[in-house]
mmCIF file of C-alpha atoms and ligand atoms in Angstrom:
data_model
loop_
_atom_site.group_PDB
_atom_site.id
_atom_site.type_symbol
_atom_site.label_atom_id
_atom_site.label_comp_id
_atom_site.label_asym_id
_atom_site.label_seq_id
_atom_site.Cartn_x
_atom_site.Cartn_y
_atom_site.Cartn_z
ATOM 1 C CA UNK A 1 -8.650 6.380 -18.746
ATOM 2 C CA UNK A 2 -6.769 3.193 -19.611
ATOM 3 C CA UNK A 3 -4.359 2.661 -16.535
ATOM 4 C CA UNK A 4 -1.480 0.623 -16.155
ATOM 5 C CA UNK A 5 -1.221 -0.914 -12.516
ATOM 6 C CA UNK A 6 1.706 -2.839 -11.751
ATOM 7 C CA UNK A 7 1.773 -4.773 -8.621
ATOM 8 C CA UNK A 8 -2.094 -4.827 -9.391
ATOM 9 C CA UNK A 9 -2.408 -8.574 -8.647
ATOM 10 C CA UNK A 10 -1.369 -7.459 -4.959
ATOM 11 C CA UNK A 11 -3.176 -5.736 -1.716
ATOM 12 C CA UNK A 12 -3.330 -2.586 -2.109
ATOM 13 C CA UNK A 13 -3.500 -3.119 -6.195
ATOM 14 C CA UNK A 14 -5.883 -5.539 -6.335
ATOM 15 C CA UNK A 15 -8.811 -3.418 -4.512
ATOM 16 C CA UNK A 16 -7.528 0.148 -6.391
ATOM 17 C CA UNK A 17 -8.434 -2.501 -9.748
ATOM 18 C CA UNK A 18 -12.081 -2.383 -8.479
ATOM 19 C CA UNK A 19 -12.063 1.571 -7.743
ATOM 20 C CA UNK A 20 -10.738 2.221 -10.985
ATOM 21 C CA UNK A 21 -13.446 -0.060 -13.146
ATOM 22 C CA UNK A 22 -16.062 1.634 -10.391
ATOM 23 C CA UNK A 23 -14.947 5.320 -11.688
ATOM 24 C CA UNK A 24 -15.091 3.957 -15.338
ATOM 25 C CA UNK A 25 -11.627 3.656 -16.068
ATOM 26 C CA UNK A 26 -9.537 0.834 -17.750
ATOM 27 C CA UNK A 27 -7.037 -1.031 -15.656
ATOM 28 C CA UNK A 28 -4.606 -3.147 -17.183
ATOM 29 C CA UNK A 29 -2.451 -5.361 -14.885
ATOM 30 C CA UNK A 30 1.189 -6.441 -14.516
ATOM 31 C CA UNK A 31 2.779 -8.576 -11.619
ATOM 32 C CA UNK A 32 5.537 -10.371 -11.326
ATOM 33 C CA UNK A 33 3.545 -12.800 -8.670
ATOM 34 C CA UNK A 34 6.243 -12.564 -6.071
ATOM 35 C CA UNK A 35 4.001 -11.627 -3.246
ATOM 36 C CA UNK A 36 0.744 -12.489 -4.660
ATOM 37 C CA UNK A 37 -1.908 -14.972 -6.620
ATOM 38 C CA UNK A 38 -2.911 -14.283 -9.938
ATOM 39 C CA UNK A 39 -6.487 -15.502 -7.848
ATOM 40 C CA UNK A 40 -6.852 -12.230 -6.325
ATOM 41 C CA UNK A 41 -7.613 -10.800 -9.901
ATOM 42 C CA UNK A 42 -10.035 -13.483 -10.659
ATOM 43 C CA UNK A 43 -12.072 -12.594 -7.520
ATOM 44 C CA UNK A 44 -11.544 -8.779 -8.658
ATOM 45 C CA UNK A 45 -13.292 -10.093 -11.854
ATOM 46 C CA UNK A 46 -16.129 -11.784 -9.938
ATOM 47 C CA UNK A 47 -16.526 -8.214 -8.250
ATOM 48 C CA UNK A 48 -16.386 -5.797 -11.107
ATOM 49 C CA UNK A 49 -18.290 -8.538 -13.275
ATOM 50 C CA UNK A 50 -15.550 -8.381 -16.148
ATOM 51 C CA UNK A 51 -11.975 -9.667 -16.633
ATOM 52 C CA UNK A 52 -9.297 -7.346 -16.299
ATOM 53 C CA UNK A 53 -6.041 -7.631 -19.020
ATOM 54 C CA UNK A 54 -3.106 -9.407 -16.427
ATOM 55 C CA UNK A 55 0.086 -9.672 -18.044
ATOM 56 C CA UNK A 56 2.795 -11.767 -15.659
ATOM 57 C CA UNK A 57 5.541 -9.517 -16.268
ATOM 58 C CA UNK A 58 8.054 -8.199 -13.432
ATOM 59 C CA UNK A 59 9.039 -4.678 -14.194
ATOM 60 C CA UNK A 60 12.834 -4.954 -14.489
ATOM 61 C CA UNK A 61 12.210 -6.939 -17.559
ATOM 62 C CA UNK A 62 12.028 -4.242 -20.627
ATOM 63 C CA UNK A 63 11.108 -6.439 -23.108
ATOM 64 C CA UNK A 64 7.988 -7.807 -21.437
ATOM 65 C CA UNK A 65 7.257 -4.177 -20.843
ATOM 66 C CA UNK A 66 7.558 -3.105 -23.926
ATOM 67 C CA UNK A 67 5.691 -5.322 -24.966
ATOM 68 C CA UNK A 68 2.186 -4.721 -22.944
ATOM 69 C CA UNK A 69 2.932 -0.998 -24.101
ATOM 70 C CA UNK A 70 2.520 -1.781 -27.739
ATOM 71 C CA UNK A 71 -0.354 -3.880 -27.161
ATOM 72 C CA UNK A 72 -2.252 -2.073 -24.450
ATOM 73 C CA UNK A 73 -3.054 1.541 -25.249
ATOM 74 C CA UNK A 74 -2.000 3.042 -21.466
ATOM 75 C CA UNK A 75 -2.253 6.560 -21.228
ATOM 76 C CA UNK A 76 -1.118 6.533 -17.432
ATOM 77 C CA UNK A 77 0.886 3.989 -14.497
ATOM 78 C CA UNK A 78 -0.153 3.371 -10.683
ATOM 79 C CA UNK A 79 2.871 1.864 -9.750
ATOM 80 C CA UNK A 80 2.128 -0.364 -6.720
ATOM 81 C CA UNK A 81 4.677 -3.318 -7.489
ATOM 82 C CA UNK A 82 7.595 -3.671 -5.359
ATOM 83 C CA UNK A 83 8.792 -5.468 -2.191
ATOM 84 C CA UNK A 84 8.051 -4.344 1.242
ATOM 85 C CA UNK A 85 9.066 -6.796 3.983
ATOM 86 C CA UNK A 86 11.265 -4.095 6.423
ATOM 87 C CA UNK A 87 12.868 -6.873 8.383
ATOM 88 C CA UNK A 88 13.900 -8.906 4.985
ATOM 89 C CA UNK A 89 15.089 -5.136 3.524
ATOM 90 C CA UNK A 90 17.842 -5.261 6.296
ATOM 91 C CA UNK A 91 18.494 -8.719 5.505
ATOM 92 C CA UNK A 92 18.811 -8.499 1.675
ATOM 93 C CA UNK A 93 19.330 -5.271 0.701
ATOM 94 C CA UNK A 94 21.020 -5.644 -2.854
ATOM 95 C CA UNK A 95 17.087 -7.301 -3.482
ATOM 96 C CA UNK A 96 15.240 -4.668 -2.295
ATOM 97 C CA UNK A 97 17.522 -1.929 -4.528
ATOM 98 C CA UNK A 98 17.690 -3.913 -7.012
ATOM 99 C CA UNK A 99 13.618 -4.688 -7.058
ATOM 100 C CA UNK A 100 12.148 -1.131 -6.182
ATOM 101 C CA UNK A 101 15.128 0.944 -7.632
ATOM 102 C CA UNK A 102 16.249 -0.706 -10.592
ATOM 103 C CA UNK A 103 12.933 -1.751 -11.817
ATOM 104 C CA UNK A 104 11.161 1.326 -11.243
ATOM 105 C CA UNK A 105 13.983 3.048 -13.329
ATOM 106 C CA UNK A 106 13.332 0.786 -16.244
ATOM 107 C CA UNK A 107 9.227 1.240 -16.086
ATOM 108 C CA UNK A 108 9.688 5.316 -16.485
ATOM 109 C CA UNK A 109 12.179 4.571 -19.101
ATOM 110 C CA UNK A 110 9.597 2.700 -21.192
ATOM 111 C CA UNK A 111 6.721 4.940 -20.273
ATOM 112 C CA UNK A 112 8.283 7.642 -21.800
ATOM 113 C CA UNK A 113 9.701 5.544 -24.955
ATOM 114 C CA UNK A 114 6.023 5.444 -25.240
ATOM 115 C CA UNK A 115 4.948 8.698 -24.494
ATOM 116 C CA UNK A 116 3.039 7.930 -21.224
ATOM 117 C CA UNK A 117 4.016 10.321 -18.572
ATOM 118 C CA UNK A 118 1.782 10.235 -16.075
ATOM 119 C CA UNK A 119 2.588 8.145 -12.447
ATOM 120 C CA UNK A 120 1.183 7.958 -9.088
ATOM 121 C CA UNK A 121 3.696 6.504 -6.857
ATOM 122 C CA UNK A 122 3.062 3.897 -3.364
ATOM 123 C CA UNK A 123 5.137 6.073 -1.196
ATOM 124 C CA UNK A 124 5.271 5.586 2.649
ATOM 125 C CA UNK A 125 4.348 7.455 5.668
ATOM 126 C CA UNK A 126 7.868 5.655 6.630
ATOM 127 C CA UNK A 127 9.896 8.662 4.796
ATOM 128 C CA UNK A 128 8.944 10.969 7.989
ATOM 129 C CA UNK A 129 10.966 8.341 10.328
ATOM 130 C CA UNK A 130 10.456 9.352 13.772
ATOM 131 C CA UNK A 131 8.791 12.977 13.122
ATOM 132 C CA UNK A 132 9.978 15.496 15.616
ATOM 133 C CA UNK A 133 5.520 16.662 16.035
ATOM 134 C CA UNK A 134 2.499 15.055 14.996
ATOM 135 C CA UNK A 135 0.436 14.969 12.535
ATOM 136 C CA UNK A 136 2.584 14.998 10.209
ATOM 137 C CA UNK A 137 1.795 17.307 7.028
ATOM 138 C CA UNK A 138 3.429 16.853 3.531
ATOM 139 C CA UNK A 139 6.246 19.882 4.518
ATOM 140 C CA UNK A 140 7.176 17.789 7.062
ATOM 141 C CA UNK A 141 11.140 16.776 6.998
ATOM 142 C CA UNK A 142 12.112 13.809 5.682
ATOM 143 C CA UNK A 143 13.997 11.765 7.982
ATOM 144 C CA UNK A 144 16.457 8.806 7.233
ATOM 145 C CA UNK A 145 14.645 5.551 7.205
ATOM 146 C CA UNK A 146 15.460 2.915 9.764
ATOM 147 C CA UNK A 147 15.545 0.420 7.266
ATOM 148 C CA UNK A 148 16.439 -0.067 3.244
ATOM 149 C CA UNK A 149 12.672 -1.010 2.179
ATOM 150 C CA UNK A 150 11.783 2.958 3.101
ATOM 151 C CA UNK A 151 14.954 3.886 1.646
ATOM 152 C CA UNK A 152 13.872 3.074 -1.756
ATOM 153 C CA UNK A 153 10.656 4.781 -1.098
ATOM 154 C CA UNK A 154 12.428 8.104 -0.068
ATOM 155 C CA UNK A 155 14.652 7.612 -2.940
ATOM 156 C CA UNK A 156 12.343 6.841 -5.673
ATOM 157 C CA UNK A 157 10.008 10.027 -4.372
ATOM 158 C CA UNK A 158 13.391 11.937 -5.161
ATOM 159 C CA UNK A 159 14.073 10.342 -8.603
ATOM 160 C CA UNK A 160 10.589 10.748 -9.984
ATOM 161 C CA UNK A 161 10.553 14.513 -8.605
ATOM 162 C CA UNK A 162 13.865 15.035 -10.640
ATOM 163 C CA UNK A 163 12.653 13.359 -13.684
ATOM 164 C CA UNK A 164 9.623 15.736 -13.869
ATOM 165 C CA UNK A 165 11.746 18.732 -13.086
ATOM 166 C CA UNK A 166 13.920 17.798 -16.477
ATOM 167 C CA UNK A 167 10.538 17.125 -18.409
ATOM 168 C CA UNK A 168 7.639 19.396 -16.921
ATOM 169 C CA UNK A 169 5.422 16.750 -19.265
ATOM 170 C CA UNK A 170 5.495 14.350 -16.596
ATOM 171 C CA UNK A 171 2.688 14.453 -13.750
ATOM 172 C CA UNK A 172 3.545 12.422 -10.720
ATOM 173 C CA UNK A 173 1.808 11.528 -8.207
ATOM 174 C CA UNK A 174 3.175 10.892 -4.662
ATOM 175 C CA UNK A 175 1.021 9.362 -2.014
ATOM 176 C CA UNK A 176 2.080 8.801 1.031
ATOM 177 C CA UNK A 177 0.067 6.045 2.979
ATOM 178 C CA UNK A 178 0.049 5.544 6.892
ATOM 179 C CA UNK A 179 -0.975 2.336 8.129
ATOM 180 C CA UNK A 180 -3.475 0.210 5.158
ATOM 181 C CA UNK A 181 -6.089 -2.117 7.151
ATOM 182 C CA UNK A 182 -9.194 -3.907 5.901
ATOM 183 C CA UNK A 183 -10.508 -5.716 3.241
ATOM 184 C CA UNK A 184 -13.309 -5.324 0.244
ATOM 185 C CA UNK A 185 -16.585 -5.865 1.980
ATOM 186 C CA UNK A 186 -17.442 -9.231 -0.364
ATOM 187 C CA UNK A 187 -15.035 -10.944 2.057
ATOM 188 C CA UNK A 188 -13.471 -11.847 -1.601
ATOM 189 C CA UNK A 189 -10.260 -10.083 -1.172
ATOM 190 C CA UNK A 190 -7.673 -8.688 1.185
ATOM 191 C CA UNK A 191 -4.081 -9.209 3.000
ATOM 192 C CA UNK A 192 -2.577 -12.033 2.347
ATOM 193 C CA UNK A 193 1.281 -11.810 3.947
ATOM 194 C CA UNK A 194 3.499 -14.768 3.357
ATOM 195 C CA UNK A 195 4.838 -16.763 6.477
ATOM 196 C CA UNK A 196 4.115 -14.546 9.873
ATOM 197 C CA UNK A 197 3.093 -11.581 9.585
ATOM 198 C CA UNK A 198 4.900 -8.692 10.432
ATOM 199 C CA UNK A 199 2.106 -5.790 10.343
ATOM 200 C CA UNK A 200 -0.400 -5.773 12.975
ATOM 201 C CA UNK A 201 -3.862 -6.460 11.501
ATOM 202 C CA UNK A 202 -2.680 -9.654 9.884
ATOM 203 C CA UNK A 203 -1.244 -10.773 12.418
ATOM 204 C CA UNK A 204 -4.404 -10.020 14.685
ATOM 205 C CA UNK A 205 -6.961 -12.278 12.076
ATOM 206 C CA UNK A 206 -4.538 -14.730 12.483
ATOM 207 C CA UNK A 207 -4.815 -15.231 15.997
ATOM 208 C CA UNK A 208 -8.668 -14.483 15.217
ATOM 209 C CA UNK A 209 -8.804 -17.395 13.433
ATOM 210 C CA UNK A 210 -6.533 -19.969 15.046
ATOM 211 C CA UNK A 211 -3.409 -19.848 13.363
ATOM 212 C CA UNK A 212 -1.292 -18.181 15.681
ATOM 213 C CA UNK A 213 -1.596 -18.816 19.860
ATOM 214 C CA UNK A 214 -1.796 -14.976 20.732
ATOM 215 C CA UNK A 215 -0.408 -11.349 19.266
ATOM 216 C CA UNK A 216 2.561 -10.405 21.086
ATOM 217 C CA UNK A 217 2.412 -6.375 21.484
ATOM 218 C CA UNK A 218 5.836 -4.698 20.941
ATOM 219 C CA UNK A 219 6.314 -2.467 24.404
ATOM 220 C CA UNK A 220 3.819 -0.762 26.453
ATOM 221 C CA UNK A 221 6.254 1.676 28.162
ATOM 222 C CA UNK A 222 5.960 4.180 24.876
ATOM 223 C CA UNK A 223 4.735 7.823 25.858
ATOM 224 C CA UNK A 224 1.432 7.497 24.559
ATOM 225 C CA UNK A 225 -2.215 7.448 25.650
ATOM 226 C CA UNK A 226 -1.746 3.678 26.836
ATOM 227 C CA UNK A 227 1.758 2.868 26.464
ATOM 228 C CA UNK A 228 1.460 1.154 22.651
ATOM 229 C CA UNK A 229 2.224 2.249 19.534
ATOM 230 C CA UNK A 230 0.103 4.626 18.061
ATOM 231 C CA UNK A 231 -0.741 4.967 14.300
ATOM 232 C CA UNK A 232 -2.972 6.240 11.122
ATOM 233 C CA UNK A 233 -5.052 2.869 10.312
ATOM 234 C CA UNK A 234 -6.916 3.616 6.780
ATOM 235 C CA UNK A 235 -9.054 1.262 5.612
ATOM 236 C CA UNK A 236 -7.627 -0.174 2.271
ATOM 237 C CA UNK A 237 -10.924 0.776 0.378
ATOM 238 C CA UNK A 238 -10.694 4.722 1.072
ATOM 239 C CA UNK A 239 -6.686 4.152 0.024
ATOM 240 C CA UNK A 240 -7.715 2.838 -3.609
ATOM 241 C CA UNK A 241 -10.657 5.505 -3.918
ATOM 242 C CA UNK A 242 -7.717 8.172 -3.089
ATOM 243 C CA UNK A 243 -5.509 6.838 -6.224
ATOM 244 C CA UNK A 244 -8.964 7.275 -8.094
ATOM 245 C CA UNK A 245 -8.944 10.954 -6.940
ATOM 246 C CA UNK A 246 -5.287 11.171 -7.899
ATOM 247 C CA UNK A 247 -5.565 10.093 -11.373
ATOM 248 C CA UNK A 248 -8.002 13.152 -11.951
ATOM 249 C CA UNK A 249 -4.621 15.185 -10.902
ATOM 250 C CA UNK A 250 -3.017 14.344 -14.366
ATOM 251 C CA UNK A 251 -4.844 16.547 -16.804
ATOM 252 C CA UNK A 252 -3.965 19.489 -14.374
ATOM 253 C CA UNK A 253 -0.615 19.707 -15.351
ATOM 254 C CA UNK A 254 0.689 20.194 -11.390
ATOM 255 C CA UNK A 255 4.412 18.939 -12.035
ATOM 256 C CA UNK A 256 4.630 16.765 -8.875
ATOM 257 C CA UNK A 257 2.253 16.502 -5.924
ATOM 258 C CA UNK A 258 2.644 14.907 -2.495
ATOM 259 C CA UNK A 259 -0.224 13.551 -0.419
ATOM 260 C CA UNK A 260 -0.856 12.055 2.647
ATOM 261 C CA UNK A 261 -3.176 9.371 2.327
ATOM 262 C CA UNK A 262 -4.482 8.674 6.191
ATOM 263 C CA UNK A 263 -7.483 8.961 8.447
ATOM 264 C CA UNK A 264 -5.768 11.837 11.010
ATOM 265 C CA UNK A 265 -6.730 9.771 13.959
ATOM 266 C CA UNK A 266 -4.266 8.128 16.069
ATOM 267 C CA UNK A 267 -4.962 4.246 17.465
ATOM 268 C CA UNK A 268 -3.114 2.243 19.716
ATOM 269 C CA UNK A 269 -2.239 -0.984 19.316
ATOM 270 C CA UNK A 270 -4.039 -1.964 22.345
ATOM 271 C CA UNK A 271 -7.351 0.044 20.987
ATOM 272 C CA UNK A 272 -7.641 -1.722 17.795
ATOM 273 C CA UNK A 273 -7.351 -5.079 19.658
ATOM 274 C CA UNK A 274 -10.342 -3.786 21.676
ATOM 275 C CA UNK A 275 -11.525 -2.231 18.457
ATOM 276 C CA UNK A 276 -11.178 -5.568 16.494
ATOM 277 C CA UNK A 277 -12.901 -7.578 19.464
ATOM 278 C CA UNK A 278 -15.786 -5.734 19.862
ATOM 279 C CA UNK A 279 -16.458 -5.427 16.123
ATOM 280 C CA UNK A 280 -16.405 -9.233 15.882
ATOM 281 C CA UNK A 281 -17.162 -10.688 19.438
ATOM 282 C CA UNK A 282 -13.327 -12.979 18.707
ATOM 283 C CA UNK A 283 -11.150 -11.640 22.104
ATOM 284 C CA UNK A 284 -7.732 -11.651 21.419
ATOM 285 C CA UNK A 285 -5.328 -13.155 23.695
ATOM 286 C CA UNK A 286 -1.927 -11.590 23.821
ATOM 287 C CA UNK A 287 1.206 -10.950 25.726
ATOM 288 C CA UNK A 288 3.135 -7.385 26.148
ATOM 289 C CA UNK A 289 6.831 -8.220 24.523
ATOM 290 C CA UNK A 290 10.015 -6.001 24.119
ATOM 291 C CA UNK A 291 10.255 -2.899 21.740
ATOM 292 C CA UNK A 292 10.538 -3.947 18.204
ATOM 293 C CA UNK A 293 14.037 -2.434 16.813
ATOM 294 C CA UNK A 294 13.342 0.745 14.118
ATOM 295 C CA UNK A 295 9.710 1.011 15.789
ATOM 296 C CA UNK A 296 8.568 4.569 16.340
ATOM 297 C CA UNK A 297 6.035 5.621 19.290
ATOM 298 C CA UNK A 298 2.970 7.597 17.301
ATOM 299 C CA UNK A 299 2.814 8.767 13.223
ATOM 300 C CA UNK A 300 -0.677 9.739 11.999
ATOM 301 C CA UNK A 301 -1.319 12.254 9.377
ATOM 302 C CA UNK A 302 -2.932 15.410 8.611
ATOM 303 C CA UNK A 303 -4.806 14.823 5.939
ATOM 304 C CA UNK A 304 -5.973 18.218 5.074
ATOM 305 C CA UNK A 305 -3.700 18.778 1.785
ATOM 306 C CA UNK A 306 -5.786 15.411 -0.126
ATOM 307 C CA UNK A 307 -9.273 17.137 1.161
ATOM 308 C CA UNK A 308 -8.746 20.388 -0.292
ATOM 309 C CA UNK A 309 -6.779 19.118 -3.553
ATOM 310 C CA UNK A 310 -8.264 15.714 -4.358
ATOM 311 C CA UNK A 311 -11.745 16.025 -2.492
ATOM 312 C CA UNK A 312 -10.204 13.021 -0.731
ATOM 313 C CA UNK A 313 -10.961 12.124 2.887
ATOM 314 C CA UNK A 314 -11.060 8.613 4.667
ATOM 315 C CA UNK A 315 -14.855 7.369 5.033
ATOM 316 C CA UNK A 316 -14.432 4.375 7.354
ATOM 317 C CA UNK A 317 -13.525 4.120 10.550
ATOM 318 C CA UNK A 318 -11.370 1.213 12.368
ATOM 319 C CA UNK A 319 -14.781 -0.921 13.487
ATOM 320 C CA UNK A 320 -15.337 -1.469 9.859
ATOM 321 C CA UNK A 321 -12.198 -2.213 8.518
ATOM 322 C CA UNK A 322 -11.954 -4.486 11.667
ATOM 323 C CA UNK A 323 -15.105 -6.317 10.149
ATOM 324 C CA UNK A 324 -13.803 -6.093 6.902
ATOM 325 C CA UNK A 325 -10.449 -7.735 7.620
ATOM 326 C CA UNK A 326 -12.254 -10.508 9.803
ATOM 327 C CA UNK A 327 -14.754 -11.237 7.464
ATOM 328 C CA UNK A 328 -11.536 -11.549 4.601
ATOM 329 C CA UNK A 329 -9.838 -13.732 7.095
ATOM 330 C CA UNK A 330 -12.558 -16.122 8.599
ATOM 331 C CA UNK A 331 -13.966 -16.848 4.587
ATOM 332 C CA UNK A 332 -9.983 -17.682 3.305
ATOM 333 C CA UNK A 333 -8.600 -19.015 6.571
ATOM 334 C CA UNK A 334 -5.228 -19.863 3.702
ATOM 335 C CA UNK A 335 -5.983 -16.778 1.744
ATOM 336 C CA UNK A 336 -6.010 -17.184 -1.933
ATOM 337 C CA UNK A 337 -5.654 -21.238 -1.590
ATOM 338 C CA UNK A 338 -8.445 -23.192 -1.828
HETATM 339 P P1 NAD B 401 1.871 -6.712 -2.134
HETATM 340 O O1 NAD B 401 2.851 -7.319 -1.823
HETATM 341 O O2 NAD B 401 0.690 -7.147 -1.561
HETATM 342 O O3 NAD B 401 2.238 -5.862 -3.231
HETATM 343 C C1 NAD B 401 2.981 -5.682 -4.401
HETATM 344 C C2 NAD B 401 2.995 -6.622 -5.368
HETATM 345 O O4 NAD B 401 4.078 -5.882 -6.103
HETATM 346 C C3 NAD B 401 2.875 -7.803 -5.383
HETATM 347 O O5 NAD B 401 1.606 -8.325 -5.977
HETATM 348 C C4 NAD B 401 4.125 -8.356 -6.213
HETATM 349 O O6 NAD B 401 3.778 -9.599 -6.427
HETATM 350 C C5 NAD B 401 4.717 -7.124 -6.961
HETATM 351 N N1 NAD B 401 5.907 -7.311 -7.620
HETATM 352 C C6 NAD B 401 6.813 -7.323 -6.583
HETATM 353 N N2 NAD B 401 8.301 -6.967 -7.415
HETATM 354 C C7 NAD B 401 7.734 -6.728 -8.411
HETATM 355 C C8 NAD B 401 8.459 -6.611 -9.516
HETATM 356 N N3 NAD B 401 9.681 -7.126 -9.768
HETATM 357 N N4 NAD B 401 7.648 -7.075 -10.527
HETATM 358 C C9 NAD B 401 6.247 -6.812 -11.170
HETATM 359 N N5 NAD B 401 5.548 -7.256 -10.018
HETATM 360 C C10 NAD B 401 6.380 -6.998 -8.540
HETATM 361 O O7 NAD B 401 1.721 -5.128 -1.022
HETATM 362 P P2 NAD B 401 0.983 -3.771 -0.683
HETATM 363 O O8 NAD B 401 0.969 -3.874 0.843
HETATM 364 O O9 NAD B 401 -0.148 -3.969 -1.796
HETATM 365 O O10 NAD B 401 1.513 -2.674 -1.403
HETATM 366 C C11 NAD B 401 1.850 -2.116 -2.234
HETATM 367 C C12 NAD B 401 2.779 -0.683 -2.263
HETATM 368 O O11 NAD B 401 2.144 -0.074 -1.476
HETATM 369 C C13 NAD B 401 4.196 -1.207 -2.236
HETATM 370 O O12 NAD B 401 4.792 -0.333 -3.203
HETATM 371 C C14 NAD B 401 4.177 -0.965 -1.161
HETATM 372 O O13 NAD B 401 5.635 -0.672 -0.639
HETATM 373 C C15 NAD B 401 3.508 0.447 -0.424
HETATM 374 N N6 NAD B 401 3.122 0.485 0.521
HETATM 375 C C16 NAD B 401 2.226 -0.655 1.344
HETATM 376 C C17 NAD B 401 2.183 -0.028 2.320
HETATM 377 C C18 NAD B 401 1.376 -1.019 3.295
HETATM 378 O O14 NAD B 401 0.988 -1.061 4.791
HETATM 379 N N7 NAD B 401 0.496 -2.171 3.093
HETATM 380 C C19 NAD B 401 2.240 1.116 3.323
HETATM 381 C C20 NAD B 401 2.539 2.096 2.513
HETATM 382 C C21 NAD B 401 3.600 1.868 0.935
HETATM 383 C C1 UD1 B 402 5.424 -0.742 9.300
HETATM 384 C C2 UD1 B 402 6.576 -0.436 8.696
HETATM 385 C C3 UD1 B 402 6.605 0.576 7.873
HETATM 386 C C4 UD1 B 402 5.380 0.424 6.559
HETATM 387 C C5 UD1 B 402 4.249 0.511 7.444
HETATM 388 C C6 UD1 B 402 3.202 -0.421 6.649
HETATM 389 C C7 UD1 B 402 8.744 -1.828 10.182
HETATM 390 C C8 UD1 B 402 9.680 -0.795 11.542
HETATM 391 N N1 UD1 B 402 7.853 -0.081 9.522
HETATM 392 O O1 UD1 B 402 5.276 0.282 10.083
HETATM 393 O O2 UD1 B 402 7.930 0.954 7.183
HETATM 394 O O3 UD1 B 402 5.576 1.574 5.864
HETATM 395 O O4 UD1 B 402 4.745 -0.848 8.331
HETATM 396 O O5 UD1 B 402 3.437 -1.143 5.690
HETATM 397 O O6 UD1 B 402 8.032 -2.358 10.868
HETATM 398 N N2 UD1 B 402 3.164 -4.583 16.557
HETATM 399 C C9 UD1 B 402 2.834 -5.155 17.539
HETATM 400 N N3 UD1 B 402 2.730 -6.767 17.012
HETATM 401 C C10 UD1 B 402 3.174 -7.096 15.749
HETATM 402 C C11 UD1 B 402 3.049 -5.847 15.037
HETATM 403 C C12 UD1 B 402 3.176 -4.886 15.084
HETATM 404 O O7 UD1 B 402 2.256 -4.689 18.457
HETATM 405 O O8 UD1 B 402 2.723 -8.888 15.835
HETATM 406 C C13 UD1 B 402 2.901 -2.664 16.505
HETATM 407 C C14 UD1 B 402 3.887 -2.126 16.093
HETATM 408 O O9 UD1 B 402 4.968 -2.137 17.386
HETATM 409 C C15 UD1 B 402 3.344 -1.096 15.898
HETATM 410 C C16 UD1 B 402 1.744 -1.177 15.371
HETATM 411 O O10 UD1 B 402 1.587 -2.427 15.503
HETATM 412 O O11 UD1 B 402 3.343 0.001 16.937
HETATM 413 C C17 UD1 B 402 1.872 -1.147 13.630
HETATM 414 O O12 UD1 B 402 2.938 -2.164 13.582
HETATM 415 P P1 UD1 B 402 2.957 -2.220 11.857
HETATM 416 O O13 UD1 B 402 1.371 -2.952 11.371
HETATM 417 O O14 UD1 B 402 4.093 -3.183 11.488
HETATM 418 O O15 UD1 B 402 3.231 -0.963 10.888
HETATM 419 P P2 UD1 B 402 4.560 0.154 11.404
HETATM 420 O O16 UD1 B 402 4.997 -0.456 12.486
HETATM 421 O O17 UD1 B 402 3.674 1.523 11.677
#
């Protein structure tokens, strides 16, 4: 299939492009490069041995999108493009709603005008809020999000579901990611956050490479195995392969489907720090800080539906993800800057 990958030069998008090509699909990437570098696609080309058609287009730019749809015979879209920084979304809610919601509305409108009604959407475990029980299944209730970023994900799930209900020709797959970590084994591409990392793994790797002095652990008084927060860390390559499996759903015309993409295992912050140290031999100094506003104690996936329906389970463990994140960071201390 020829698949438009929005946000395809970003962290998850670039890894997904590789797995699409590996599976025999064609990928066309659009990205406005607001949070990524075109160099990631040069690295992808090195890995897969061919150039990936790239258009520097914003998903809110209807004319720009039209041109891509006119030129390329797109059959489906994997929609990663969006702003994703939780803290920033609280300071700039308008920018988040405008980029993520308006952008998706323009994209979907251009898609349907060109008869392209297959979409996979990047949603998040954040739609479960603070779950009453773990692991969460796709039937667990959605809860109010504590930040505008999360709200955009929840709203877009509803919007895409409504569009599919009104027009059953649409095939919509909503993928709820847990916590992606790791990098491609080549060490050529990986997560490349701007400024101070918000997420745990890039913070750990920046401490390891000497860019930050020590990790701050946000609270050790949660009701968990060692008091630190528990999450479901999933290797980004596993996540990417989950998208390839989801592409196969389009031909089944199942309407709107929702899948958790996680490992089903919870890992605490301290467990991840120690796993990183064991996997790499690099010591991570840390200090315990106050809890971070909006954080929850524990969240991890019940990923059995994806196993049953998509034939997908995560195959890489935390150790492997730590090794791969470290290889990427060590070889590229300044990300895609030479
Ligand atoms: P990323 O920032 O690396 O990738 C997103 C890409 O979208 C970037 O390359 C950015 O330049 C691009 N983009 C943003 N707005 C755009 C616009 N208006 N037009 C065109 N391109 C635009 O982030 P990622 O980690 O790869 O995440 C991909 C998707 O998965 C996002 O939608 C994110 O919200 C979602 N998600 C990520 C995580 C995570 O932990 N990384 C978890 C759950 C969901
Ligand atoms: C965050 C987002 C969530 C998003 C997810 C994946 C918040 C509140 N939530 O979730 O919306 O879907 O990323 O992108 O930001 N931690 C530290 N020190 C750090 C960084 C993190 O101790 O420097 C801890 C956190 O308290 C948490 C765990 O590490 O217990 C994971 O944090 P993080 O990587 O930010 O992911 P989430 O909080 O799960």
